[in-house]
Short mmCIF file of C-alpha atoms in Angstrom, two decimals:
data_model
loop_
_atom_site.label_atom_id
_atom_site.label_comp_id
_atom_site.label_asym_id
_atom_site.label_seq_id
_atom_site.Cartn_x
_atom_site.Cartn_y
_atom_site.Cartn_z
CA MET A 1 -34.13 -12.04 -69.25
CA THR A 2 -36.40 -14.67 -67.08
CA LYS A 3 -38.81 -12.79 -64.68
CA ALA A 4 -36.86 -14.51 -61.92
CA LEU A 5 -33.45 -13.20 -63.08
CA ASP A 6 -34.92 -9.76 -63.54
CA GLN A 7 -36.07 -9.76 -59.82
CA LYS A 8 -32.73 -10.66 -58.68
CA ASN A 9 -30.96 -8.19 -60.80
CA ALA A 10 -33.47 -5.25 -60.09
CA LYS A 11 -33.56 -5.76 -56.38
CA GLU A 12 -32.30 -3.42 -53.80
CA GLY A 13 -30.05 -4.25 -50.96
CA PRO A 14 -27.08 -6.39 -50.73
CA ARG A 15 -26.22 -9.51 -53.32
CA LYS A 16 -25.76 -12.70 -51.78
CA LEU A 17 -23.56 -15.49 -53.66
CA LEU A 18 -23.25 -19.28 -52.71
CA ALA A 19 -20.25 -21.39 -53.98
CA LEU A 20 -20.11 -24.97 -53.82
CA ASP A 21 -16.87 -27.10 -54.20
CA GLY A 22 -16.47 -30.55 -56.17
CA GLY A 23 -16.00 -33.66 -54.26
CA GLY A 24 -17.90 -36.67 -55.64
CA ILE A 25 -20.16 -38.24 -53.35
CA ARG A 26 -18.70 -36.20 -50.65
CA GLY A 27 -21.05 -33.76 -51.71
CA ILE A 28 -23.61 -35.02 -49.09
CA MET A 29 -21.59 -32.97 -46.60
CA ALA A 30 -22.02 -29.77 -48.20
CA VAL A 31 -25.95 -30.68 -48.43
CA GLU A 32 -25.93 -31.07 -44.45
CA VAL A 33 -24.43 -27.70 -44.17
CA LEU A 34 -26.87 -26.04 -46.48
CA ALA A 35 -29.49 -27.86 -44.49
CA ARG A 36 -28.42 -26.27 -41.21
CA LEU A 37 -28.33 -22.90 -43.18
CA GLU A 38 -31.66 -23.17 -44.54
CA ASP A 39 -33.13 -23.75 -41.10
CA GLU A 40 -31.26 -21.00 -39.69
CA LEU A 41 -32.26 -18.44 -42.23
CA ARG A 42 -35.76 -19.51 -42.20
CA GLN A 43 -35.86 -18.63 -38.64
CA ALA A 44 -33.93 -15.50 -38.93
CA LEU A 45 -36.13 -14.12 -41.60
CA LYS A 46 -39.33 -15.68 -40.10
CA ALA A 47 -39.98 -17.05 -43.44
CA GLY A 48 -42.61 -19.69 -44.07
CA ASP A 49 -42.22 -23.62 -44.17
CA ASP A 50 -41.52 -23.30 -48.14
CA PHE A 51 -38.79 -21.10 -47.62
CA VAL A 52 -35.49 -22.49 -49.63
CA LEU A 53 -32.07 -20.93 -50.33
CA ALA A 54 -33.05 -20.06 -53.84
CA ASP A 55 -35.48 -17.12 -52.15
CA TYR A 56 -32.11 -15.99 -50.38
CA PHE A 57 -29.37 -16.65 -52.81
CA ASP A 58 -28.88 -14.28 -55.57
CA TYR A 59 -26.11 -16.23 -57.68
CA ILE A 60 -25.24 -19.92 -56.90
CA ALA A 61 -22.25 -21.82 -58.38
CA GLY A 62 -20.96 -25.29 -58.35
CA THR A 63 -18.48 -27.43 -59.64
CA SER A 64 -18.70 -31.31 -60.38
CA THR A 65 -21.19 -32.59 -57.34
CA GLY A 66 -21.09 -28.90 -56.58
CA ALA A 67 -22.78 -28.41 -59.76
CA ILE A 68 -25.53 -30.99 -58.93
CA ILE A 69 -26.43 -29.33 -55.74
CA ALA A 70 -26.46 -25.85 -57.33
CA THR A 71 -28.46 -26.56 -60.02
CA CYS A 72 -31.10 -28.37 -57.65
CA LEU A 73 -30.76 -25.23 -55.63
CA SER A 74 -31.75 -22.78 -58.55
CA LEU A 75 -34.33 -25.04 -59.32
CA GLY A 76 -35.91 -24.43 -55.82
CA MET A 77 -35.25 -27.52 -54.29
CA SER A 78 -35.12 -27.67 -50.43
CA ALA A 79 -31.99 -29.06 -48.90
CA ALA A 80 -34.07 -32.04 -47.78
CA GLU A 81 -34.94 -32.87 -51.37
CA ILE A 82 -31.31 -32.65 -52.28
CA ARG A 83 -30.31 -34.95 -49.40
CA LYS A 84 -32.79 -37.51 -50.34
CA PHE A 85 -31.68 -37.24 -53.89
CA TYR A 86 -28.01 -37.88 -52.94
CA VAL A 87 -28.94 -40.75 -50.30
CA GLU A 88 -31.45 -42.42 -52.63
CA SER A 89 -29.50 -41.99 -55.92
CA GLY A 90 -25.99 -41.71 -54.88
CA PRO A 91 -25.34 -45.45 -55.14
CA ALA A 92 -26.90 -45.56 -58.34
CA MET A 93 -24.84 -43.00 -59.82
CA PHE A 94 -21.57 -44.62 -59.02
CA GLU A 95 -22.37 -47.67 -61.12
CA LYS A 96 -19.23 -49.68 -61.73
CA ALA A 97 -17.59 -49.79 -65.32
CA SER A 98 -17.39 -53.15 -67.18
CA TRP A 99 -14.13 -54.88 -66.44
CA TYR A 100 -12.64 -54.03 -70.16
CA ARG A 101 -13.97 -50.16 -69.82
CA ARG A 102 -12.01 -49.73 -66.26
CA PHE A 103 -8.80 -49.35 -67.86
CA LYS A 104 -10.69 -46.02 -69.12
CA TYR A 105 -12.93 -45.01 -66.20
CA LYS A 106 -14.16 -46.78 -63.02
CA PHE A 107 -17.92 -45.91 -63.34
CA GLU A 108 -20.63 -46.05 -66.09
CA ASP A 109 -22.62 -42.82 -66.61
CA GLU A 110 -25.94 -44.02 -67.95
CA LYS A 111 -27.78 -43.89 -64.83
CA LEU A 112 -26.10 -40.57 -63.53
CA ILE A 113 -27.91 -39.21 -66.86
CA ALA A 114 -30.88 -40.67 -65.88
CA LYS A 115 -30.99 -39.05 -62.44
CA LEU A 116 -30.05 -35.73 -63.60
CA GLN A 117 -32.47 -35.71 -66.15
CA GLU A 118 -35.10 -37.19 -63.62
CA VAL A 119 -34.45 -34.40 -61.32
CA ILE A 120 -34.39 -31.55 -63.84
CA ALA A 121 -37.81 -32.52 -65.03
CA SER A 122 -39.48 -32.68 -61.49
CA LYS A 123 -38.80 -28.83 -61.40
CA THR A 124 -39.20 -27.91 -65.03
CA GLY A 125 -41.52 -30.50 -66.72
CA ASP A 126 -38.74 -31.22 -69.15
CA PRO A 127 -35.69 -33.70 -68.77
CA LEU A 128 -34.18 -31.62 -71.84
CA ALA A 129 -34.71 -28.27 -70.23
CA THR A 130 -31.92 -25.88 -71.19
CA LEU A 131 -29.30 -23.36 -69.12
CA GLY A 132 -31.93 -20.82 -70.46
CA THR A 133 -35.00 -22.27 -68.74
CA GLU A 134 -37.41 -19.85 -66.75
CA ALA A 135 -37.40 -22.57 -64.13
CA LEU A 136 -34.21 -21.49 -62.70
CA ARG A 137 -34.87 -19.24 -59.86
CA THR A 138 -31.37 -17.84 -59.43
CA TYR A 139 -28.28 -16.91 -61.46
CA LEU A 140 -26.36 -20.06 -62.18
CA LEU A 141 -22.79 -20.74 -62.61
CA LEU A 142 -21.48 -24.29 -63.55
CA ILE A 143 -17.82 -24.82 -64.17
CA LEU A 144 -16.50 -27.52 -66.90
CA ARG A 145 -13.25 -28.02 -68.52
CA ASN A 146 -13.24 -28.15 -72.29
CA ALA A 147 -10.37 -30.92 -72.98
CA THR A 148 -11.03 -30.12 -77.07
CA THR A 149 -9.51 -26.47 -76.29
CA ASP A 150 -7.85 -27.27 -73.37
CA SER A 151 -9.49 -24.39 -71.05
CA PRO A 152 -11.69 -24.14 -68.19
CA TRP A 153 -15.48 -23.22 -69.49
CA PRO A 154 -17.45 -21.16 -66.74
CA LEU A 155 -20.95 -21.24 -68.00
CA SER A 156 -23.63 -19.10 -66.22
CA ASN A 157 -27.13 -18.26 -67.30
CA ASN A 158 -26.59 -14.65 -67.16
CA PRO A 159 -28.59 -13.23 -70.26
CA ALA A 160 -26.39 -10.48 -70.65
CA ALA A 161 -23.00 -12.55 -70.79
CA LYS A 162 -21.63 -12.45 -74.47
CA TYR A 163 -22.02 -16.12 -75.55
CA ASN A 164 -25.60 -16.25 -74.22
CA ASP A 165 -26.89 -13.79 -77.00
CA ARG A 166 -29.86 -15.61 -78.39
CA ALA A 167 -28.67 -14.14 -81.85
CA ARG A 168 -25.71 -16.79 -81.74
CA LYS A 169 -25.81 -20.07 -83.29
CA ASP A 170 -23.77 -21.20 -80.31
CA CYS A 171 -25.74 -19.63 -77.43
CA ASN A 172 -25.10 -21.38 -74.53
CA LEU A 173 -28.62 -20.70 -73.18
CA ASP A 174 -29.88 -23.63 -75.66
CA LEU A 175 -27.49 -26.14 -74.04
CA PRO A 176 -29.37 -29.00 -72.20
CA LEU A 177 -28.93 -28.25 -68.38
CA TRP A 178 -28.34 -32.11 -67.55
CA GLN A 179 -25.57 -32.10 -70.11
CA LEU A 180 -23.79 -29.19 -68.48
CA VAL A 181 -24.10 -30.80 -65.15
CA ARG A 182 -23.01 -34.21 -66.43
CA ALA A 183 -20.00 -32.47 -68.01
CA SER A 184 -18.94 -30.87 -64.89
CA THR A 185 -18.99 -34.04 -62.99
CA ALA A 186 -17.06 -36.09 -65.53
CA ALA A 187 -13.90 -36.61 -63.13
CA PRO A 188 -11.17 -38.12 -65.35
CA THR A 189 -10.33 -41.78 -64.54
CA TYR A 190 -13.91 -41.85 -62.72
CA PHE A 191 -16.51 -41.16 -65.41
CA PRO A 192 -16.14 -41.22 -69.10
CA PRO A 193 -16.14 -37.34 -70.71
CA GLU A 194 -19.15 -35.72 -72.04
CA VAL A 195 -19.52 -34.77 -75.79
CA VAL A 196 -21.47 -31.71 -76.18
CA GLN A 197 -22.57 -29.88 -79.40
CA VAL A 198 -22.17 -26.03 -79.01
CA GLY A 199 -23.56 -24.55 -82.26
CA GLU A 200 -21.89 -26.22 -85.30
CA GLN A 201 -18.82 -27.53 -83.16
CA SER A 202 -18.59 -30.46 -80.80
CA PHE A 203 -16.34 -30.23 -77.79
CA ILE A 204 -15.17 -32.94 -75.40
CA PHE A 205 -15.84 -31.80 -71.52
CA VAL A 206 -14.65 -33.14 -68.55
CA ASP A 207 -14.69 -32.42 -64.60
CA GLY A 208 -14.60 -28.54 -63.82
CA GLY A 209 -12.52 -29.83 -60.79
CA VAL A 210 -9.43 -30.44 -62.68
CA THR A 211 -9.36 -26.57 -63.68
CA MET A 212 -8.41 -23.92 -60.86
CA TYR A 213 -12.05 -23.58 -59.90
CA ASN A 214 -13.01 -26.88 -58.18
CA ASN A 215 -13.89 -24.37 -55.45
CA PRO A 216 -15.66 -21.68 -57.26
CA ALA A 217 -15.85 -19.19 -54.96
CA PHE A 218 -13.50 -16.23 -56.34
CA GLN A 219 -14.53 -17.01 -60.12
CA LEU A 220 -18.11 -16.59 -58.75
CA PHE A 221 -17.35 -12.99 -57.30
CA LEU A 222 -15.58 -12.02 -60.36
CA MET A 223 -18.53 -13.19 -62.85
CA ALA A 224 -20.58 -11.01 -60.64
CA THR A 225 -18.79 -8.08 -60.52
CA LEU A 226 -16.50 -7.58 -63.67
CA GLY A 227 -17.59 -5.35 -66.31
CA ALA A 228 -16.84 -8.05 -68.96
CA TYR A 229 -19.70 -10.22 -67.50
CA LYS A 230 -22.27 -7.46 -67.56
CA LEU A 231 -23.75 -7.79 -64.17
CA ASN A 232 -21.54 -5.05 -62.65
CA TRP A 233 -22.86 -5.81 -59.06
CA PRO A 234 -21.48 -3.33 -56.69
CA THR A 235 -18.57 -4.40 -54.28
CA GLY A 236 -18.19 -3.85 -50.49
CA GLU A 237 -18.33 -5.70 -47.50
CA ASP A 238 -22.10 -4.46 -46.84
CA ARG A 239 -22.61 -4.77 -50.43
CA ILE A 240 -21.91 -8.58 -51.39
CA LEU A 241 -21.89 -11.80 -48.96
CA LEU A 242 -19.97 -14.85 -50.58
CA VAL A 243 -20.65 -18.27 -48.54
CA SER A 244 -18.24 -20.94 -49.73
CA VAL A 245 -19.19 -24.74 -48.86
CA GLY A 246 -16.35 -27.32 -49.08
CA THR A 247 -16.44 -31.09 -49.27
CA GLY A 248 -13.63 -31.79 -47.22
CA THR A 249 -9.77 -31.90 -47.17
CA ALA A 250 -7.44 -34.49 -46.37
CA ALA A 251 -4.03 -33.03 -46.19
CA ASN A 252 -2.41 -35.79 -44.45
CA ALA A 253 -3.62 -38.59 -46.38
CA ASN A 254 -0.42 -39.50 -48.08
CA ALA A 255 1.70 -39.58 -44.65
CA ASN A 256 2.74 -42.95 -44.76
CA LEU A 257 3.36 -43.05 -48.84
CA ALA A 258 6.75 -44.67 -49.80
CA PRO A 259 8.46 -43.26 -52.96
CA ASP A 260 8.20 -46.40 -54.97
CA GLU A 261 4.43 -46.33 -54.78
CA LEU A 262 4.38 -43.30 -57.06
CA ASN A 263 3.60 -45.51 -59.99
CA LEU A 264 1.36 -44.85 -63.04
CA LEU A 265 -1.67 -46.36 -61.41
CA TYR A 266 -1.32 -44.26 -58.08
CA ASN A 267 -0.83 -41.20 -60.25
CA ALA A 268 -3.98 -42.04 -62.43
CA GLN A 269 -6.02 -42.47 -58.97
CA SER A 270 -4.60 -39.57 -56.89
CA ILE A 271 -3.88 -36.60 -59.28
CA PRO A 272 -7.48 -35.49 -59.73
CA GLY A 273 -8.06 -35.17 -56.09
CA ALA A 274 -4.67 -33.44 -55.85
CA LEU A 275 -5.69 -30.89 -58.10
CA MET A 276 -9.03 -30.18 -56.76
CA PHE A 277 -7.56 -29.83 -53.17
CA SER A 278 -4.89 -27.31 -54.44
CA ALA A 279 -7.48 -25.66 -56.71
CA SER A 280 -9.93 -25.11 -53.60
CA ASN A 281 -6.99 -23.87 -51.28
CA GLU A 282 -6.10 -21.26 -53.74
CA GLN A 283 -9.74 -20.24 -54.33
CA ASP A 284 -10.44 -20.04 -50.60
CA LEU A 285 -6.96 -18.03 -50.21
CA LEU A 286 -7.74 -15.40 -52.78
CA CYS A 287 -11.48 -14.97 -51.28
CA ARG A 288 -10.11 -14.29 -47.50
CA VAL A 289 -7.45 -11.73 -49.17
CA PHE A 290 -10.09 -9.97 -51.05
CA GLY A 291 -12.87 -10.42 -48.65
CA ASN A 292 -13.74 -9.96 -45.41
CA CYS A 293 -13.65 -13.10 -43.80
CA LYS A 294 -16.06 -14.15 -40.97
CA SER A 295 -15.79 -17.60 -40.47
CA GLY A 296 -13.16 -20.26 -41.87
CA ALA A 297 -10.43 -22.94 -40.73
CA MET A 298 -6.95 -22.56 -40.73
CA ILE A 299 -5.51 -22.25 -43.91
CA ASP A 300 -1.88 -23.01 -42.83
CA ARG A 301 0.47 -22.47 -39.83
CA GLU A 302 1.70 -19.33 -41.24
CA VAL A 303 -1.12 -17.43 -42.25
CA TRP A 304 -3.59 -19.04 -40.04
CA ASP A 305 -7.15 -18.37 -41.13
CA LEU A 306 -6.97 -14.63 -42.14
CA THR A 307 -10.00 -13.92 -40.40
CA GLY A 308 -10.12 -10.45 -38.58
CA GLU A 309 -7.04 -8.24 -38.76
CA HIS A 310 -5.03 -11.15 -39.74
CA GLY A 311 -6.51 -10.66 -43.23
CA ARG A 312 -6.03 -7.05 -43.66
CA GLY A 313 -3.50 -5.20 -45.76
CA VAL A 314 -3.70 -6.23 -49.45
CA VAL A 315 -7.28 -4.75 -49.99
CA ASP A 316 -8.72 -2.35 -47.50
CA PRO A 317 -11.34 -1.87 -47.79
CA LYS A 318 -12.75 -5.32 -48.34
CA LEU A 319 -14.66 -5.89 -51.58
CA PHE A 320 -17.31 -8.73 -49.64
CA THR A 321 -17.97 -10.66 -46.89
CA TYR A 322 -16.74 -14.28 -46.97
CA MET A 323 -17.54 -17.35 -44.97
CA ARG A 324 -16.07 -20.67 -45.51
CA TYR A 325 -17.31 -24.00 -44.31
CA ASN A 326 -15.47 -27.02 -44.78
CA ALA A 327 -14.15 -30.12 -42.76
CA GLU A 328 -10.58 -31.85 -42.38
CA LEU A 329 -10.93 -35.33 -43.01
CA THR A 330 -8.09 -36.91 -41.09
CA LYS A 331 -8.09 -38.37 -37.89
CA GLU A 332 -7.31 -35.43 -35.96
CA GLY A 333 -9.99 -33.33 -37.95
CA LEU A 334 -12.32 -35.91 -37.40
CA ALA A 335 -11.80 -35.95 -33.72
CA ALA A 336 -12.04 -31.93 -33.37
CA LEU A 337 -15.61 -32.53 -34.79
CA GLY A 338 -16.40 -34.92 -32.32
CA LEU A 339 -16.30 -38.07 -34.78
CA PRO A 340 -13.39 -40.01 -33.20
CA ASN A 341 -14.92 -43.20 -34.43
CA VAL A 342 -15.29 -42.04 -38.25
CA LYS A 343 -12.43 -43.63 -40.01
CA PRO A 344 -10.70 -41.20 -42.31
CA ALA A 345 -10.44 -43.65 -45.29
CA ASP A 346 -13.97 -44.14 -45.29
CA VAL A 347 -14.99 -40.24 -45.86
CA GLN A 348 -11.82 -39.25 -47.97
CA GLN A 349 -12.48 -40.87 -51.18
CA LEU A 350 -14.56 -39.36 -54.01
CA ASP A 351 -16.73 -42.38 -54.27
CA SER A 352 -17.28 -43.39 -50.95
CA ILE A 353 -21.01 -44.52 -51.54
CA ASP A 354 -20.87 -47.29 -48.55
CA HIS A 355 -20.41 -44.55 -45.82
CA ILE A 356 -23.00 -42.00 -46.81
CA GLY A 357 -24.17 -42.10 -43.34
CA ASP A 358 -20.65 -40.89 -42.06
CA LEU A 359 -20.36 -38.00 -44.40
CA GLN A 360 -23.68 -36.85 -43.41
CA ALA A 361 -22.63 -36.84 -39.97
CA VAL A 362 -19.41 -34.82 -40.73
CA GLY A 363 -21.35 -32.27 -42.69
CA ARG A 364 -23.70 -31.87 -39.73
CA ALA A 365 -20.68 -31.53 -37.33
CA VAL A 366 -19.36 -28.77 -39.37
CA ALA A 367 -22.52 -27.01 -39.35
CA ALA A 368 -23.17 -27.17 -35.72
CA ARG A 369 -19.60 -25.96 -35.00
CA ASP A 370 -19.01 -23.56 -37.57
CA LEU A 371 -22.00 -21.79 -38.95
CA LYS A 372 -23.40 -19.04 -36.83
CA ILE A 373 -26.37 -16.88 -37.80
CA LYS A 374 -24.73 -13.70 -36.08
CA ASP A 375 -22.15 -13.78 -38.80
CA PHE A 376 -24.92 -13.02 -41.40
CA GLU A 377 -25.91 -9.57 -39.84
CA GLY A 378 -26.36 -7.18 -42.49
CA PHE A 379 -27.70 -10.00 -45.12
CA LEU A 380 -30.66 -10.91 -43.23
CA GLN A 381 -33.14 -9.26 -45.67
#
């Protein structure tokens, strides 16, 4: 076990978990929420200017673009550094594929790989640093989908986990960190898959967003508490804080869709997003049922937001304290954020690189409206 993980595991007091959704370049919205959270926590904890979220959270999870952010955070990057990375590198990471390759995917991956290796090297000194690197300051969970075995692969740097045993030839801790992050971002039709050599076997990986864990929040809770994962952190509303940050939803994006538009091209372009949306909602719902939800938008008109007494009944007492920050990227949702001039079509796509400024504005508006430091009472230590 690395020194950082040993300190996280041995510490007294409540555990703090952070989960980050997938969503392409819309990840910059989550970065803006995290920037506000970092500032609020720095003030509440009376921490110095060098305070970063890796100093606060014990376990950070991410899927797809969330895997990029989670890795950066775990490496000790500030929200400002991650913002700069997205703003300056985002357009390069979405480089259009050659015309003859666009029948398979829209974007090349060479510049994305280079950017990932560059940012990892800046914190580890090695672009090929592995999942077991001592530079990671928190427990880290990355969600991938193994297309070869047709199964989700949640990989963590937890040294006690079964497949992280250093005696194994296929020890996951020996896998290059950049390659795991790249695999988690390999959204079908957007980027080519990533082939990873695990021991003596070669596997094809695609975006973790096309599993049930595009929002990895509930899976993160399970991996921190279930005996099978060998962390066994104790549960309870005062013992675990789970913060979940989304990349926006667009539930009414197809309101004007005609039946004859449901062709092969439409399905190829829309199915990844539809899967991500459904998976995020399910994970959010589970977290609100099993956890005490302090903050979160309406799920639907029947159950509403499941905060307070509305969320009681199935599990009592609750197993953790939960907060969810996300935006509705419809005309009505943007207007409610005070952004009536932001066009929904400009911020709904996973590759909206021409509208990074608008996405940042959405993230800042969500943070200003929903993030209340008083909700963190009991976890400010």
